[in-house]
Every structure is written in C-alpha cells, then in structure tokens.
Amino acid sequence: IAFVGSFHQWNPLKGTYNYLGIENYKNVFGSKLFWRSIGNTVIFTVVAVTFRVVLGLGIAYALYSKLIKHKVFYRTIFYMPTVTPLIAVAFVWKIMYNPQIGLINRITGLNINWLFNGKYALGAVLVMTIWKDFGYAVVLFLAGLYSLPKDCFEAAKIDGASGWKIFYYITLPLLKQNTLFVVVTSIITYMQSYVQVMVMTGGGPGTKTYLSTYLIFNEAFEKYNFGYASAVSFTMFVLIAIFSALSFKISNLKEM
C-alpha cells in the first residue's frame, strides 16, 4: 500500500489520492532536508554500530575471561538498559543533559546545553543510544564465546601464542557469524531510529538531529503528506537493503 501510495498525492484528511507518477521521488531526491536526514542517519548508524560491536565484544571477552569477578552481577548490569523501554531511557537522559539540573554537566564540570547546541546534539543522542543498546551485543558475543571449541585455545597456548594473538587470530574469526548478526541487525535498527530523537531533541536544533524516520513521521503525521512520506519510506527500505547486502558481501570477501 505504501509503495503504491508513494506515486500519489495522498492526504487522508482531505480524502485526496491523486496519481503523480514519480513526482514524489523527484521531490525527495531534490530535497535538502532529505539529504540532511540521510547524512545524519548514516553518521548515527555507523557510529552506533561501531561502538555497539566494539564495546559489546570487549566487555563480553572481559566477562568470559578471568579479568572480571562477580560475572553474573555485571551481566545483569550491562543488559538491564537493553530491556528498559527506550522512551523511558530517553526521558531520563534528557533530564541528565539539562544544563541547569542535569547530571552530565555536574559530572564533567562543563556548562553546555547539550541537546540544543548543534555541535553536540546528535552526539548526545548517540551516547544515550550506545549506552542503552550495547548490552544486546554483550549477550550475543558471550553466547558465541562460550560455544567456541576449547581445544583451539589450548593448542595455541601450547604453541606459545600470546593472549592478543589468540584473540586476533582465533577468537575473532570464530566469532564472525555473531559479529555479522550484530552488525546487520544493528544497521536495520539504527537506520530506523526515531523515539530518542522525538523525545530528546524533536529533530533540532534546526535540523541537526533530523533522522530519516523522523522526516517520515513529520511528513506523514504532522503535514499529512502520506505520498511523500511513503516515497521517503521506500527509499529508506532500499538503502537499508543495500547496507545489509554490503555487510554480507564484505563478510564473504573476508572468507576468501
């Protein structure tokens, strides 16, 4: 329905559903706001996915090894934000970023209006998102680590391999499927991020935190321009499919 609607001037309130051909797509690709939202979405996705994988794998490996005691306690602590509703977490972090009463400025000793400063707003939303989500990767990587064959590590230790070499040459390749799964699911998730932007910044200041999904929501449910919103939605569907396919392609190339 949305794909067909993307070729129409579609306004449910006015009852209009007029065929426009590819006019909506021309408007999409000619819109500076669309390209700004795409740029923000790509930056948001790349940074969030990178930190989710790196933090998730690093903490999972620390929990798996003998570096951390009381492992059950830390697993719970790291995973708890993941199962907390995003809208609740976003509200709490919005208060924490408040320049007058927020905890962030008190801890850092800075006096920055994080969510209303164009230099920091997107980064502030990213920090909250990464903090909330990396526990998901921790759990998946831990499951992968505990399923690895122990004889590979024992043989490497007998041959005199250092801990770093064992991690780089044995652990990482064996965790390839887990990593790929985390990367692909994270790309799909973060390219559809909306709630944290709606709650924390409303796309501002200006359009500094406008993500593609926020643009879709704004066009559909505030301007009631469902045809244009559908065109943006289908464009995003294609981009997500391309990013996911590239992830699989890169993974397959590394196997060769």
Short mmCIF file of N, CA, C and O in Angstrom, two decimals, residues 126-179:
data_model
loop_
_atom_site.label_atom_id
_atom_site.label_comp_id
_atom_site.label_asym_id
_atom_site.label_seq_id
_atom_site.Cartn_x
_atom_site.Cartn_y
_atom_site.Cartn_z
N LEU A 126 23.46 10.02 20.45
CA LEU A 126 24.24 8.80 20.18
C LEU A 126 24.76 8.17 21.46
O LEU A 126 24.71 6.93 21.62
N VAL A 127 25.27 8.98 22.39
CA VAL A 127 25.80 8.44 23.65
C VAL A 127 24.71 7.69 24.40
O VAL A 127 24.94 6.58 24.89
N MET A 128 23.53 8.28 24.47
CA MET A 128 22.41 7.59 25.14
C MET A 128 22.06 6.28 24.44
O MET A 128 21.86 5.25 25.09
N THR A 129 22.02 6.31 23.12
CA THR A 129 21.66 5.12 22.34
C THR A 129 22.68 4.00 22.53
O THR A 129 22.30 2.83 22.73
N ILE A 130 23.95 4.34 22.48
CA ILE A 130 25.01 3.35 22.66
C ILE A 130 24.95 2.75 24.07
O ILE A 130 25.05 1.54 24.25
N TRP A 131 24.79 3.62 25.07
CA TRP A 131 24.70 3.15 26.46
C TRP A 131 23.54 2.17 26.63
O TRP A 131 23.67 1.14 27.30
N LYS A 132 22.42 2.47 26.02
CA LYS A 132 21.25 1.60 26.17
C LYS A 132 21.39 0.27 25.46
O LYS A 132 20.94 -0.77 25.95
N ASP A 133 22.07 0.27 24.30
CA ASP A 133 22.00 -0.89 23.41
C ASP A 133 23.18 -1.84 23.43
O ASP A 133 23.06 -2.96 22.93
N PHE A 134 24.34 -1.44 23.97
CA PHE A 134 25.50 -2.31 23.79
C PHE A 134 25.37 -3.62 24.56
O PHE A 134 26.01 -4.61 24.23
N GLY A 135 24.50 -3.64 25.59
CA GLY A 135 24.30 -4.88 26.35
C GLY A 135 23.75 -6.01 25.49
O GLY A 135 24.02 -7.19 25.75
N TYR A 136 23.00 -5.65 24.45
CA TYR A 136 22.49 -6.65 23.50
C TYR A 136 23.64 -7.39 22.83
O TYR A 136 23.64 -8.62 22.70
N ALA A 137 24.66 -6.62 22.43
CA ALA A 137 25.83 -7.23 21.79
C ALA A 137 26.64 -8.05 22.79
O ALA A 137 27.20 -9.09 22.44
N VAL A 138 26.71 -7.58 24.03
CA VAL A 138 27.43 -8.32 25.07
C VAL A 138 26.85 -9.73 25.21
O VAL A 138 27.60 -10.73 25.25
N VAL A 139 25.54 -9.83 25.28
CA VAL A 139 24.89 -11.14 25.45
C VAL A 139 25.16 -12.05 24.26
O VAL A 139 25.48 -13.24 24.42
N LEU A 140 25.05 -11.50 23.04
CA LEU A 140 25.26 -12.32 21.85
C LEU A 140 26.71 -12.78 21.73
O LEU A 140 26.98 -13.94 21.38
N PHE A 141 27.65 -11.90 22.03
CA PHE A 141 29.06 -12.28 21.96
C PHE A 141 29.42 -13.27 23.06
O PHE A 141 30.24 -14.17 22.85
N LEU A 142 28.83 -13.11 24.23
CA LEU A 142 29.08 -14.07 25.31
C LEU A 142 28.60 -15.46 24.91
O LEU A 142 29.29 -16.46 25.15
N ALA A 143 27.43 -15.53 24.32
CA ALA A 143 26.90 -16.82 23.85
C ALA A 143 27.86 -17.44 22.84
O ALA A 143 28.12 -18.66 22.87
N GLY A 144 28.39 -16.61 21.94
CA GLY A 144 29.34 -17.11 20.96
C GLY A 144 30.63 -17.57 21.58
O GLY A 144 31.18 -18.62 21.21
N LEU A 145 31.14 -16.83 22.56
CA LEU A 145 32.40 -17.19 23.21
C LEU A 145 32.29 -18.52 23.96
O LEU A 145 33.20 -19.35 23.91
N TYR A 146 31.18 -18.72 24.64
CA TYR A 146 31.01 -19.96 25.39
C TYR A 146 30.77 -21.18 24.49
O TYR A 146 30.88 -22.32 24.95
N SER A 147 30.46 -20.92 23.24
CA SER A 147 30.24 -22.04 22.31
C SER A 147 31.49 -22.40 21.51
O SER A 147 31.48 -23.35 20.73
N LEU A 148 32.57 -21.63 21.68
CA LEU A 148 33.79 -21.89 20.91
C LEU A 148 34.48 -23.16 21.39
O LEU A 148 34.47 -23.47 22.59
N PRO A 149 35.10 -23.90 20.48
CA PRO A 149 35.81 -25.12 20.87
C PRO A 149 37.05 -24.81 21.70
O PRO A 149 37.90 -23.99 21.29
N LYS A 150 37.17 -25.43 22.84
CA LYS A 150 38.29 -25.14 23.77
C LYS A 150 39.63 -25.66 23.26
O LYS A 150 40.68 -25.13 23.61
N ASP A 151 39.59 -26.71 22.44
CA ASP A 151 40.86 -27.31 22.01
C ASP A 151 41.70 -26.36 21.15
O ASP A 151 42.93 -26.43 21.16
N CYS A 152 41.04 -25.46 20.43
CA CYS A 152 41.78 -24.48 19.62
C CYS A 152 42.64 -23.58 20.50
O CYS A 152 43.81 -23.32 20.19
N PHE A 153 42.06 -23.13 21.61
CA PHE A 153 42.79 -22.23 22.51
C PHE A 153 43.90 -22.97 23.24
O PHE A 153 44.99 -22.43 23.45
N GLU A 154 43.62 -24.21 23.62
CA GLU A 154 44.64 -24.99 24.32
C GLU A 154 45.83 -25.27 23.41
O GLU A 154 46.99 -25.18 23.84
N ALA A 155 45.56 -25.57 22.15
CA ALA A 155 46.64 -25.82 21.20
C ALA A 155 47.47 -24.56 20.97
O ALA A 155 48.70 -24.61 20.88
N ALA A 156 46.79 -23.42 20.90
CA ALA A 156 47.50 -22.15 20.69
C ALA A 156 48.39 -21.82 21.88
O ALA A 156 49.51 -21.33 21.73
N LYS A 157 47.89 -22.08 23.09
CA LYS A 157 48.68 -21.80 24.29
C LYS A 157 49.91 -22.71 24.36
O LYS A 157 50.99 -22.28 24.75
N ILE A 158 49.73 -23.96 23.96
CA ILE A 158 50.85 -24.91 23.95
C ILE A 158 51.93 -24.44 22.97
O ILE A 158 53.13 -24.58 23.22
N ASP A 159 51.48 -23.86 21.85
CA ASP A 159 52.43 -23.37 20.84
C ASP A 159 53.06 -22.04 21.23
O ASP A 159 53.89 -21.49 20.49
N GLY A 160 52.66 -21.50 22.38
CA GLY A 160 53.27 -20.27 22.88
C GLY A 160 52.64 -18.98 22.38
O GLY A 160 53.24 -17.90 22.49
N ALA A 161 51.41 -19.04 21.86
CA ALA A 161 50.74 -17.83 21.36
C ALA A 161 50.34 -16.95 22.54
O ALA A 161 49.89 -17.43 23.57
N SER A 162 50.52 -15.65 22.37
CA SER A 162 50.14 -14.70 23.41
C SER A 162 48.63 -14.52 23.43
O SER A 162 47.92 -14.94 22.51
N GLY A 163 48.13 -13.90 24.49
CA GLY A 163 46.70 -13.67 24.62
C GLY A 163 46.13 -12.84 23.48
O GLY A 163 45.04 -13.11 22.97
N TRP A 164 46.89 -11.79 23.06
CA TRP A 164 46.44 -10.95 21.97
C TRP A 164 46.36 -11.72 20.65
O TRP A 164 45.41 -11.57 19.89
N LYS A 165 47.37 -12.56 20.37
CA LYS A 165 47.36 -13.34 19.13
C LYS A 165 46.21 -14.35 19.13
O LYS A 165 45.59 -14.58 18.09
N ILE A 166 45.97 -14.95 20.28
CA ILE A 166 44.85 -15.90 20.38
C ILE A 166 43.53 -15.19 20.08
O ILE A 166 42.68 -15.69 19.34
N PHE A 167 43.38 -13.99 20.64
CA PHE A 167 42.15 -13.22 20.41
C PHE A 167 42.01 -12.83 18.95
O PHE A 167 40.94 -12.98 18.36
N TYR A 168 43.10 -12.32 18.35
CA TYR A 168 43.03 -11.78 17.00
C TYR A 168 42.93 -12.87 15.93
O TYR A 168 42.16 -12.74 14.96
N TYR A 169 43.70 -13.95 16.10
CA TYR A 169 43.78 -14.96 15.05
C TYR A 169 42.82 -16.13 15.25
O TYR A 169 42.56 -16.88 14.30
N ILE A 170 42.31 -16.30 16.46
CA ILE A 170 41.42 -17.43 16.70
C ILE A 170 40.03 -16.97 17.11
O ILE A 170 39.03 -17.35 16.49
N THR A 171 39.95 -16.15 18.17
CA THR A 171 38.65 -15.76 18.70
C THR A 171 37.83 -14.96 17.70
O THR A 171 36.66 -15.28 17.44
N LEU A 172 38.43 -13.91 17.15
CA LEU A 172 37.69 -13.06 16.21
C LEU A 172 37.16 -13.81 14.99
O LEU A 172 35.99 -13.67 14.63
N PRO A 173 38.00 -14.62 14.31
CA PRO A 173 37.46 -15.37 13.16
C PRO A 173 36.33 -16.33 13.54
O PRO A 173 35.37 -16.48 12.78
N LEU A 174 36.45 -16.96 14.70
CA LEU A 174 35.40 -17.89 15.13
C LEU A 174 34.10 -17.18 15.50
O LEU A 174 33.02 -17.79 15.48
N LEU A 175 34.20 -15.89 15.84
CA LEU A 175 33.01 -15.11 16.20
C LEU A 175 32.44 -14.35 15.00
O LEU A 175 31.61 -13.45 15.18
N LYS A 176 32.88 -14.70 13.82
CA LYS A 176 32.49 -13.95 12.64
C LYS A 176 30.98 -13.92 12.44
O LYS A 176 30.39 -12.86 12.15
N GLN A 177 30.31 -15.05 12.59
CA GLN A 177 28.87 -15.11 12.38
C GLN A 177 28.12 -14.28 13.43
O GLN A 177 27.14 -13.61 13.10
N ASN A 178 28.59 -14.32 14.66
CA ASN A 178 27.98 -13.50 15.71
C ASN A 178 28.14 -12.02 15.39
O ASN A 178 27.20 -11.23 15.55
N THR A 179 29.35 -11.66 14.94
CA THR A 179 29.62 -10.26 14.61
C THR A 179 28.75 -9.80 13.45
O THR A 179 28.17 -8.70 13.48
#
